[in-house]
Structures are given as structure tokens and as C-alpha cells.
CSV table of N, CA and C in Angstrom, one decimal:
chain,number,residue,atom,x,y,z
E,1,MET,N,44.0,35.4,-18.7
E,1,MET,CA,43.1,36.0,-17.8
E,1,MET,C,42.4,34.8,-17.1
E,2,GLY,N,42.3,34.8,-15.8
E,2,GLY,CA,41.7,33.7,-15.0
E,2,GLY,C,40.2,33.8,-15.0
E,3,LYS,N,39.6,32.7,-14.6
E,3,LYS,CA,38.1,32.7,-14.5
E,3,LYS,C,37.7,33.3,-13.2
E,4,THR,N,36.6,34.0,-13.2
E,4,THR,CA,36.1,34.6,-12.0
E,4,THR,C,35.1,33.6,-11.3
E,5,THR,N,35.1,33.6,-10.0
E,5,THR,CA,34.3,32.7,-9.3
E,5,THR,C,33.2,33.4,-8.6
E,6,ASP,N,32.9,34.7,-9.0
E,6,ASP,CA,31.9,35.5,-8.3
E,6,ASP,C,30.5,35.2,-8.9
E,7,SER,N,30.4,34.7,-10.1
E,7,SER,CA,29.2,34.5,-10.8
E,7,SER,C,28.3,33.4,-10.0
E,8,PRO,N,27.0,33.6,-10.0
E,8,PRO,CA,26.1,32.7,-9.3
E,8,PRO,C,26.2,31.2,-9.8
E,9,ALA,N,26.5,31.1,-11.1
E,9,ALA,CA,26.5,29.7,-11.7
E,9,ALA,C,27.9,29.1,-11.6
E,10,ALA,N,28.9,29.8,-11.1
E,10,ALA,CA,30.3,29.3,-11.0
E,10,ALA,C,30.4,27.9,-10.3
E,11,GLY,N,29.7,27.8,-9.1
E,11,GLY,CA,29.8,26.6,-8.3
E,11,GLY,C,28.7,25.7,-8.5
E,12,SER,N,27.7,26.0,-9.4
E,12,SER,CA,26.6,25.1,-9.5
E,12,SER,C,26.8,24.0,-10.5
E,13,LYS,N,26.2,22.8,-10.2
E,13,LYS,CA,26.3,21.7,-11.1
E,13,LYS,C,24.9,21.3,-11.5
E,14,MET,N,24.7,20.9,-12.7
E,14,MET,CA,23.4,20.6,-13.2
E,14,MET,C,23.1,19.1,-12.9
E,15,ILE,N,21.9,18.9,-12.3
E,15,ILE,CA,21.4,17.5,-12.1
E,15,ILE,C,19.9,17.6,-12.6
E,16,SER,N,19.4,16.4,-12.9
E,16,SER,CA,18.0,16.4,-13.5
E,16,SER,C,17.0,16.6,-12.4
E,17,ALA,N,15.8,17.0,-12.9
E,17,ALA,CA,14.7,17.2,-12.0
E,17,ALA,C,14.2,15.9,-11.3
E,18,ASP,N,14.4,14.8,-12.0
E,18,ASP,CA,14.0,13.5,-11.4
E,18,ASP,C,14.9,13.2,-10.2
E,19,VAL,N,16.2,13.6,-10.3
E,19,VAL,CA,17.1,13.3,-9.2
E,19,VAL,C,16.7,14.1,-8.0
E,20,VAL,N,16.3,15.4,-8.2
E,20,VAL,CA,15.9,16.2,-7.1
E,20,VAL,C,14.6,15.7,-6.5
E,21,SER,N,13.7,15.2,-7.3
E,21,SER,CA,12.4,14.5,-6.9
E,21,SER,C,12.7,13.4,-6.0
E,22,VAL,N,13.7,12.5,-6.4
E,22,VAL,CA,14.1,11.4,-5.5
E,22,VAL,C,14.7,11.8,-4.2
E,23,LEU,N,15.5,12.9,-4.2
E,23,LEU,CA,16.0,13.4,-3.0
E,23,LEU,C,14.9,13.9,-2.0
E,24,LEU,N,14.0,14.6,-2.6
E,24,LEU,CA,12.9,15.1,-1.7
E,24,LEU,C,12.1,13.9,-1.1
E,25,MET,N,11.8,12.9,-2.0
E,25,MET,CA,11.1,11.8,-1.5
E,25,MET,C,11.9,11.0,-0.5
E,26,ALA,N,13.2,10.9,-0.7
E,26,ALA,CA,14.0,10.1,0.3
E,26,ALA,C,14.1,10.8,1.6
E,27,LEU,N,14.1,12.2,1.6
E,27,LEU,CA,14.1,12.9,2.8
E,27,LEU,C,12.8,13.0,3.5
E,28,GLY,N,11.7,12.5,2.8
E,28,GLY,CA,10.4,12.4,3.4
E,28,GLY,C,9.8,13.8,3.4
E,29,ASN,N,10.2,14.7,2.6
E,29,ASN,CA,9.7,16.1,2.6
E,29,ASN,C,9.3,16.4,1.2
E,30,THR,N,8.0,16.3,0.9
E,30,THR,CA,7.5,16.5,-0.4
E,30,THR,C,6.8,17.9,-0.6
E,31,THR,N,7.1,18.8,0.3
E,31,THR,CA,6.7,20.1,0.2
E,31,THR,C,7.9,21.1,0.5
E,32,ILE,N,7.8,22.3,-0.1
E,32,ILE,CA,8.8,23.3,0.1
E,32,ILE,C,8.1,24.5,0.7
E,33,THR,N,8.6,25.0,1.8
E,33,THR,CA,8.0,26.1,2.4
E,33,THR,C,8.4,27.5,1.8
E,34,LYS,N,7.7,28.5,2.1
E,34,LYS,CA,8.0,29.9,1.6
E,34,LYS,C,9.4,30.3,2.1
E,35,ASP,N,9.7,30.0,3.4
E,35,ASP,CA,11.0,30.3,3.9
E,35,ASP,C,12.1,29.7,3.2
E,36,GLN,N,11.9,28.4,2.8
E,36,GLN,CA,12.9,27.7,2.0
E,36,GLN,C,13.1,28.3,0.6
E,37,LEU,N,12.0,28.7,0.0
E,37,LEU,CA,12.0,29.4,-1.3
E,37,LEU,C,12.7,30.7,-1.2
E,38,ASN,N,12.5,31.5,-0.1
E,38,ASN,CA,13.2,32.8,0.1
E,38,ASN,C,14.7,32.5,0.3
E,39,MET,N,15.0,31.5,1.0
E,39,MET,CA,16.4,31.1,1.2
E,39,MET,C,17.1,30.8,-0.2
E,40,MET,N,16.4,30.1,-1.0
E,40,MET,CA,17.0,29.8,-2.4
E,40,MET,C,17.2,31.1,-3.1
E,41,SER,N,16.3,32.0,-3.1
E,41,SER,CA,16.4,33.3,-3.8
E,41,SER,C,17.5,34.1,-3.2
E,42,ALA,N,17.7,34.1,-1.9
E,42,ALA,CA,18.8,34.9,-1.3
E,42,ALA,C,20.1,34.3,-1.7
E,43,ILE,N,20.2,33.0,-1.7
E,43,ILE,CA,21.5,32.4,-2.0
E,43,ILE,C,21.9,32.6,-3.5
E,44,ASP,N,20.9,32.5,-4.3
E,44,ASP,CA,21.1,32.6,-5.8
E,44,ASP,C,21.4,34.1,-6.1
E,45,GLY,N,20.6,35.0,-5.6
E,45,GLY,CA,20.8,36.4,-5.8
E,45,GLY,C,20.3,37.0,-7.1
E,46,THR,N,19.7,36.1,-8.0
E,46,THR,CA,19.2,36.6,-9.3
E,46,THR,C,17.8,36.2,-9.5
E,47,ARG,N,17.3,35.2,-8.9
E,47,ARG,CA,15.9,34.7,-9.1
E,47,ARG,C,15.1,35.0,-7.9
E,48,THR,N,13.8,35.2,-8.2
E,48,THR,CA,12.9,35.4,-7.1
E,48,THR,C,12.4,34.1,-6.5
E,49,ALA,N,11.8,34.2,-5.3
E,49,ALA,CA,11.2,33.0,-4.6
E,49,ALA,C,10.1,32.4,-5.5
E,50,SER,N,9.3,33.3,-6.1
E,50,SER,CA,8.2,32.8,-6.9
E,50,SER,C,8.6,32.1,-8.1
E,51,SER,N,9.8,32.5,-8.7
E,51,SER,CA,10.3,31.8,-9.9
E,51,SER,C,10.8,30.4,-9.4
E,52,TYR,N,11.3,30.3,-8.2
E,52,TYR,CA,11.7,28.9,-7.7
E,52,TYR,C,10.5,28.1,-7.5
E,53,GLU,N,9.4,28.7,-6.9
E,53,GLU,CA,8.2,28.0,-6.6
E,53,GLU,C,7.6,27.4,-7.9
E,54,HIS,N,7.6,28.3,-9.0
E,54,HIS,CA,7.1,27.8,-10.3
E,54,HIS,C,7.9,26.7,-10.8
E,55,GLN,N,9.2,26.8,-10.8
E,55,GLN,CA,10.1,25.7,-11.3
E,55,GLN,C,10.0,24.4,-10.5
E,56,LEU,N,9.8,24.5,-9.2
E,56,LEU,CA,9.8,23.3,-8.4
E,56,LEU,C,8.4,22.6,-8.3
E,57,ARG,N,7.4,23.2,-8.9
E,57,ARG,CA,6.1,22.6,-8.8
E,57,ARG,C,6.1,21.2,-9.4
E,58,SER,N,6.6,21.0,-10.6
E,58,SER,CA,6.7,19.7,-11.2
E,58,SER,C,7.6,18.7,-10.5
E,59,ILE,N,8.6,19.3,-9.9
E,59,ILE,CA,9.6,18.4,-9.1
E,59,ILE,C,8.9,17.9,-7.8
E,60,VAL,N,8.2,18.8,-7.2
E,60,VAL,CA,7.4,18.3,-5.9
E,60,VAL,C,6.4,17.3,-6.3
E,61,ALA,N,5.7,17.5,-7.4
E,61,ALA,CA,4.6,16.6,-7.8
E,61,ALA,C,5.2,15.2,-8.1
E,62,LYS,N,6.4,15.2,-8.8
E,62,LYS,CA,7.1,14.0,-9.1
E,62,LYS,C,7.5,13.3,-7.8
E,63,ALA,N,8.0,14.1,-6.8
E,63,ALA,CA,8.4,13.5,-5.5
E,63,ALA,C,7.2,12.8,-4.8
E,64,LYS,N,6.0,13.4,-4.9
E,64,LYS,CA,4.8,12.9,-4.3
E,64,LYS,C,4.5,11.6,-5.0
E,65,GLU,N,4.6,11.6,-6.3
E,65,GLU,CA,4.3,10.4,-7.1
E,65,GLU,C,5.2,9.2,-6.8
E,66,LEU,N,6.5,9.5,-6.7
E,66,LEU,CA,7.5,8.5,-6.3
E,66,LEU,C,7.3,8.0,-4.9
E,67,LYS,N,6.9,8.8,-4.0
E,67,LYS,CA,6.7,8.4,-2.6
E,67,LYS,C,5.5,7.4,-2.6
E,68,LYS,N,4.4,7.7,-3.4
E,68,LYS,CA,3.3,6.8,-3.5
E,68,LYS,C,3.7,5.4,-4.1
E,69,ARG,N,4.5,5.5,-5.1
E,69,ARG,CA,5.0,4.2,-5.8
E,69,ARG,C,5.8,3.4,-4.8
E,70,VAL,N,6.7,4.0,-4.1
E,70,VAL,CA,7.5,3.3,-3.1
E,70,VAL,C,6.7,2.7,-2.0
E,71,ASP,N,5.7,3.5,-1.5
E,71,ASP,CA,4.8,3.1,-0.5
E,71,ASP,C,4.0,1.9,-0.9
E,72,ASP,N,3.7,1.8,-2.2
E,72,ASP,CA,2.9,0.7,-2.8
E,72,ASP,C,3.8,-0.5,-3.0
E,73,GLY,N,5.1,-0.5,-2.7
E,73,GLY,CA,6.0,-1.6,-2.8
E,73,GLY,C,6.8,-1.7,-4.1
E,74,GLU,N,6.7,-0.7,-5.0
E,74,GLU,CA,7.5,-0.8,-6.2
E,74,GLU,C,8.9,-0.7,-5.9
E,75,THR,N,9.7,-1.5,-6.6
E,75,THR,CA,11.2,-1.4,-6.5
E,75,THR,C,11.8,-0.9,-7.8
E,76,PHE,N,12.9,-0.3,-7.7
E,76,PHE,CA,13.5,0.3,-8.9
E,76,PHE,C,14.9,-0.3,-9.0
E,77,ALA,N,15.2,-0.8,-10.3
E,77,ALA,CA,16.5,-1.4,-10.6
E,77,ALA,C,17.4,-0.4,-11.2
E,78,ALA,N,18.6,-0.3,-10.8
E,78,ALA,CA,19.6,0.6,-11.4
E,78,ALA,C,19.9,0.1,-12.8
E,79,VAL,N,20.4,1.1,-13.6
E,79,VAL,CA,20.8,0.8,-14.9
E,79,VAL,C,22.1,0.0,-14.8
E,80,ALA,N,22.2,-1.1,-15.6
E,80,ALA,CA,23.4,-1.9,-15.6
E,80,ALA,C,24.6,-1.2,-16.2
E,81,ALA,N,25.8,-1.3,-15.7
E,81,ALA,CA,26.9,-0.6,-16.3
E,81,ALA,C,27.2,-1.3,-17.6
E,82,PRO,N,27.6,-0.5,-18.6
E,82,PRO,CA,27.9,-1.1,-19.9
E,82,PRO,C,29.2,-2.0,-19.8
E,83,LYS,N,29.1,-3.0,-20.6
E,83,LYS,CA,30.2,-4.0,-20.6
E,83,LYS,C,31.4,-3.3,-21.3
E,84,ARG,N,32.6,-3.4,-20.6
E,84,ARG,CA,33.8,-2.7,-21.1
E,84,ARG,C,34.6,-3.7,-21.9
E,85,GLY,N,35.2,-3.3,-23.0
E,85,GLY,CA,36.0,-4.1,-23.8
E,85,GLY,C,35.2,-5.0,-24.7
E,86,GLY,N,35.7,-5.3,-25.8
E,86,GLY,CA,35.0,-6.1,-26.8
E,86,GLY,C,35.3,-7.5,-26.7
E,87,THR,N,34.4,-8.3,-27.3
E,87,THR,CA,34.6,-9.8,-27.3
E,87,THR,C,35.5,-10.2,-28.4
E,88,ALA,N,35.6,-9.4,-29.4
E,88,ALA,CA,36.5,-9.7,-30.5
E,88,ALA,C,38.0,-9.5,-30.1
E,89,THR,N,38.8,-10.1,-30.9
E,89,THR,CA,40.3,-10.0,-30.5
E,89,THR,C,40.7,-8.6,-30.9
E,90,PRO,N,41.5,-8.0,-30.2
E,90,PRO,CA,42.0,-6.6,-30.5
E,90,PRO,C,42.8,-6.6,-31.8
E,91,ALA,N,42.8,-5.4,-32.4
E,91,ALA,CA,43.6,-5.3,-33.7
E,91,ALA,C,45.1,-5.5,-33.4
E,92,THR,N,45.6,-5.0,-32.3
E,92,THR,CA,47.0,-5.2,-32.0
E,92,THR,C,47.0,-6.0,-30.7
E,93,PRO,N,47.6,-7.2,-30.8
E,93,PRO,CA,47.6,-8.1,-29.6
E,93,PRO,C,48.6,-7.5,-28.6
E,94,LYS,N,48.2,-7.7,-27.3
E,94,LYS,CA,49.1,-7.3,-26.2
E,94,LYS,C,50.3,-8.2,-26.1
E,95,LYS,N,51.4,-7.6,-25.9
E,95,LYS,CA,52.6,-8.4,-25.7
E,95,LYS,C,53.0,-8.4,-24.2
E,96,ARG,N,53.0,-9.6,-23.6
E,96,ARG,CA,53.4,-9.7,-22.2
E,96,ARG,C,54.5,-10.7,-22.1
E,97,LYS,N,55.3,-10.5,-21.1
E,97,LYS,CA,56.4,-11.4,-20.9
E,97,LYS,C,55.9,-12.8,-20.6
E,98,GLY,N,56.4,-13.8,-21.2
E,98,GLY,CA,56.0,-15.2,-20.9
E,98,GLY,C,54.7,-15.5,-21.6
E,99,ASP,N,54.2,-14.6,-22.5
E,99,ASP,CA,52.9,-14.9,-23.1
E,99,ASP,C,53.0,-15.9,-24.2
E,100,GLY,N,54.2,-16.0,-24.8
E,100,GLY,CA,54.5,-17.0,-25.9
E,100,GLY,C,54.1,-16.4,-27.2
E,101,ALA,N,53.5,-15.2,-27.2
E,101,ALA,CA,53.1,-14.6,-28.5
E,101,ALA,C,54.3,-14.1,-29.3
E,102,ASP,N,55.3,-13.7,-28.6
E,102,ASP,CA,56.5,-13.2,-29.3
E,102,ASP,C,57.7,-13.7,-28.5
E,103,ASP,N,58.3,-14.8,-29.0
E,103,ASP,CA,59.5,-15.4,-28.3
E,103,ASP,C,60.8,-14.7,-28.7
E,104,ALA,N,60.8,-13.9,-29.7
E,104,ALA,CA,62.0,-13.2,-30.1
E,104,ALA,C,62.4,-12.2,-29.0
E,105,PRO,N,63.6,-12.1,-28.7
E,105,PRO,CA,64.0,-11.0,-27.7
E,105,PRO,C,63.8,-9.6,-28.3
E,106,THR,N,63.4,-8.7,-27.4
E,106,THR,CA,63.2,-7.4,-27.9
E,106,THR,C,64.5,-6.7,-28.1
E,107,LYS,N,64.5,-5.8,-29.1
E,107,LYS,CA,65.7,-5.1,-29.5
E,107,LYS,C,66.0,-4.1,-28.4
E,108,LYS,N,67.3,-4.1,-28.0
E,108,LYS,CA,67.8,-3.2,-26.9
E,108,LYS,C,68.2,-1.9,-27.6
E,109,LEU,N,67.8,-0.8,-27.0
E,109,LEU,CA,68.2,0.5,-27.6
E,109,LEU,C,69.6,0.8,-27.2
E,110,LYS,N,70.4,1.3,-28.1
E,110,LYS,CA,71.7,1.7,-27.8
E,110,LYS,C,71.7,3.1,-27.2
E,111,PRO,N,72.6,3.3,-26.2
E,111,PRO,CA,72.6,4.7,-25.6
E,111,PRO,C,73.0,5.7,-26.6
E,112,ALA,N,72.5,6.9,-26.5
E,112,ALA,CA,72.8,8.0,-27.4
E,112,ALA,C,74.2,8.3,-27.3
E,113,PRO,N,74.9,8.5,-28.5
E,113,PRO,CA,76.3,8.8,-28.4
E,113,PRO,C,76.5,10.2,-27.7
E,114,LYS,N,77.6,10.3,-27.1
E,114,LYS,CA,78.0,11.5,-26.4
E,114,LYS,C,78.3,12.6,-27.4
E,115,SER,N,77.9,13.8,-27.1
E,115,SER,CA,78.2,14.8,-28.1
E,115,SER,C,79.6,15.2,-27.9
E,116,ARG,N,80.2,15.5,-29.0
E,116,ARG,CA,81.6,15.9,-29.0
E,116,ARG,C,81.7,17.4,-29.3
E,117,ALA,N,82.8,18.0,-28.8
E,117,ALA,CA,83.0,19.4,-29.1
E,117,ALA,C,83.3,19.5,-30.6
E,118,LYS,N,82.7,20.5,-31.2
E,118,LYS,CA,82.9,20.7,-32.6
E,118,LYS,C,84.1,21.6,-32.8
E,119,LYS,N,84.8,21.2,-33.8
E,119,LYS,CA,86.0,21.9,-34.2
E,119,LYS,C,85.5,23.2,-35.0
E,120,PRO,N,86.2,24.3,-34.8
E,120,PRO,CA,85.8,25.4,-35.6
E,120,PRO,C,86.0,25.1,-37.1
E,121,GLN,N,85.0,25.5,-37.9
E,121,GLN,CA,85.1,25.2,-39.3
E,121,GLN,C,86.0,26.2,-40.0
E,122,VAL,N,86.9,25.7,-40.8
E,122,VAL,CA,87.8,26.6,-41.5
E,122,VAL,C,87.2,26.7,-42.9
E,123,GLU,N,87.0,27.9,-43.4
E,123,GLU,CA,86.5,28.0,-44.8
E,123,GLU,C,87.4,27.4,-45.8
E,124,ALA,N,86.9,26.4,-46.5
E,124,ALA,CA,87.8,25.8,-47.5
E,124,ALA,C,87.6,26.5,-48.8
E,125,ALA,N,88.6,26.5,-49.5
E,125,ALA,CA,88.5,27.2,-50.9
E,125,ALA,C,87.6,26.3,-51.7
E,126,PRO,N,86.8,27.0,-52.5
E,126,PRO,CA,85.9,26.2,-53.4
E,126,PRO,C,86.7,25.3,-54.3
E,127,THR,N,86.2,24.1,-54.5
E,127,THR,CA,86.9,23.2,-55.4
E,127,THR,C,86.7,23.5,-56.8
E,128,PRO,N,87.7,23.5,-57.6
E,128,PRO,CA,87.5,23.9,-59.0
E,128,PRO,C,86.8,22.8,-59.7
E,129,LYS,N,85.9,23.2,-60.7
E,129,LYS,CA,85.2,22.2,-61.4
E,129,LYS,C,85.9,21.8,-62.7
E,130,PRO,N,86.0,20.5,-63.0
E,130,PRO,CA,86.5,20.2,-64.3
E,130,PRO,C,85.6,20.6,-65.4
E,131,ALA,N,86.2,20.8,-66.5
E,131,ALA,CA,85.5,21.3,-67.7
E,131,ALA,C,84.4,20.4,-68.2
E,132,ASP,N,84.6,19.1,-67.9
E,132,ASP,CA,83.6,18.1,-68.5
E,132,ASP,C,82.4,17.9,-67.6
E,133,ASP,N,82.2,18.6,-66.4
E,133,ASP,CA,81.1,18.5,-65.6
E,133,ASP,C,80.0,19.5,-65.9
E,134,ASP,N,80.0,20.1,-67.0
E,134,ASP,CA,79.1,21.1,-67.3
E,134,ASP,C,77.6,20.6,-67.4
E,135,ASP,N,77.4,19.4,-67.7
E,135,ASP,CA,76.1,18.9,-67.9
E,135,ASP,C,75.5,18.4,-66.5
E,136,VAL,N,76.3,18.3,-65.4
E,136,VAL,CA,75.8,17.9,-64.1
E,136,VAL,C,75.6,19.2,-63.3
E,137,ASN,N,74.4,19.3,-62.7
E,137,ASN,CA,74.1,20.5,-61.8
E,137,ASN,C,74.2,20.1,-60.4
E,138,LEU,N,75.4,20.2,-59.8
E,138,LEU,CA,75.6,19.9,-58.4
E,138,LEU,C,75.8,21.2,-57.6
E,139,PRO,N,75.4,21.2,-56.4
E,139,PRO,CA,75.6,22.4,-55.6
E,139,PRO,C,77.1,22.7,-55.4
E,140,ASP,N,77.4,24.0,-55.1
E,140,ASP,CA,78.8,24.4,-55.0
E,140,ASP,C,79.5,23.7,-53.7
E,141,ASP,N,78.7,23.5,-52.7
E,141,ASP,CA,79.2,23.0,-51.5
E,141,ASP,C,79.1,21.4,-51.4
E,142,MET,N,79.1,20.8,-52.5
E,142,MET,CA,78.9,19.3,-52.5
E,142,MET,C,80.1,18.6,-51.8
E,143,ALA,N,81.3,19.1,-52.0
E,143,ALA,CA,82.4,18.5,-51.4
E,143,ALA,C,82.3,18.5,-49.9
E,144,ASP,N,81.9,19.7,-49.3
E,144,ASP,CA,81.8,19.8,-47.9
E,144,ASP,C,80.7,18.9,-47.4
E,145,PHE,N,79.6,18.7,-48.2
E,145,PHE,CA,78.5,17.8,-47.8
E,145,PHE,C,79.0,16.4,-47.7
E,146,ILE,N,79.8,16.0,-48.6
E,146,ILE,CA,80.3,14.6,-48.7
E,146,ILE,C,81.2,14.3,-47.5
E,147,LYS,N,82.1,15.3,-47.1
E,147,LYS,CA,83.0,15.2,-46.0
E,147,LYS,C,82.2,15.1,-44.7
E,148,SER,N,81.2,15.9,-44.6
E,148,SER,CA,80.4,15.9,-43.3
E,148,SER,C,79.5,14.6,-43.3
E,149,GLU,N,79.1,14.1,-44.4
E,149,GLU,CA,78.4,12.8,-44.5
E,149,GLU,C,79.3,11.6,-44.0
E,150,LYS,N,80.5,11.6,-44.5
E,150,LYS,CA,81.5,10.6,-44.0
E,150,LYS,C,81.7,10.7,-42.5
E,151,GLN,N,81.8,11.9,-42.0
E,151,GLN,CA,82.1,12.1,-40.6
E,151,GLN,C,80.9,11.6,-39.8
E,152,TRP,N,79.7,11.9,-40.3
E,152,TRP,CA,78.4,11.4,-39.6
E,152,TRP,C,78.4,9.9,-39.6
E,153,GLU,N,78.7,9.2,-40.7
E,153,GLU,CA,78.6,7.8,-40.8
E,153,GLU,C,79.7,7.2,-39.8
E,154,GLU,N,80.8,7.8,-39.7
E,154,GLU,CA,81.9,7.3,-38.8
E,154,GLU,C,81.4,7.4,-37.3
E,155,ASP,N,80.7,8.5,-37.0
E,155,ASP,CA,80.2,8.7,-35.7
E,155,ASP,C,79.1,7.8,-35.3
E,156,GLN,N,78.3,7.4,-36.3
E,156,GLN,CA,77.2,6.5,-36.0
E,156,GLN,C,77.6,5.1,-35.9
E,157,LEU,N,78.6,4.7,-36.6
E,157,LEU,CA,79.0,3.3,-36.7
E,157,LEU,C,80.0,3.0,-35.5
E,158,VAL,N,80.5,3.9,-34.9
E,158,VAL,CA,81.5,3.7,-33.8
E,158,VAL,C,80.9,3.3,-32.5
């Protein structure tokens, strides 16, 4: 069953209130009008304009505070990206051509043997057991297994 895209939250993405505050401050608009709140309510379809007004009070206050800080000359430094990769040697060293790490030639893979048409199997008569093999518990089809094992070895070694 597929996902429905009719739900109000289907296309929404969550961002922090601080990010919205910065956007309001950057746009130079630290107030939200009733018409804009009504528009949010109409687009959402589930929340009232007054619930948006209540939720956005702290965001608008933060936007006003950020605007004052920027106007006073404060600068903000972005978070540095984390350093990727370790300084220690990796557990498995990388092998590259000409690296000198492994001068031995790599093993070439043999192509897979072509499959051959199988001969129809003829039911062989069970092999009679000698009387002195009573203490050995071998399967009844042991002779067939040995023949097929020899055939397999011949096919693999050719």
C-alpha cells in the first residue's frame, strides 16, 4: 500500500525555531500580521491563526533579539565541519597499483566452466555388500556418490 500525500504534514520538513528567527531577521521583518497568520491557518487546514500566533511569539522575540545583536556589530561564526577520516593507520591498508605495498601479482580468476548437458541417469542396481562390512555404516548410495565425486573432480581440473 502506497503512502498518501494528502496529509498536512506530508510535505513539511522540521527546522528549528532559531532558524526561523534568523530568516525573519534576515528578511528585515520581525513582526507577523494577522493576515499572514490567517494564511498559515488556511494552508495548514488544522490549526487556528491564534495557535500560530502563540507558537510564533518566542520566534519573533528571538528574531528581534538577533536583529539588535547584528545591528550592534556582533558576528556569528559557523560551526566547523568535523574532520573526516582518522589520523591513525586504517586496519586494512588500501591497495593501489604502484603503491609498493603488495608487489605480488593479483590472482586472476578463471572463467566459470561451461555447463554441459547432463546425461539421463540410469538407475544402477544396488551394489552387493560383502559380508565383512557389517561393522561399517555407509549409505546405500555410496558408490554413486564416489562416481559423481570423481566426475566433479575431473570437470574442475580440466
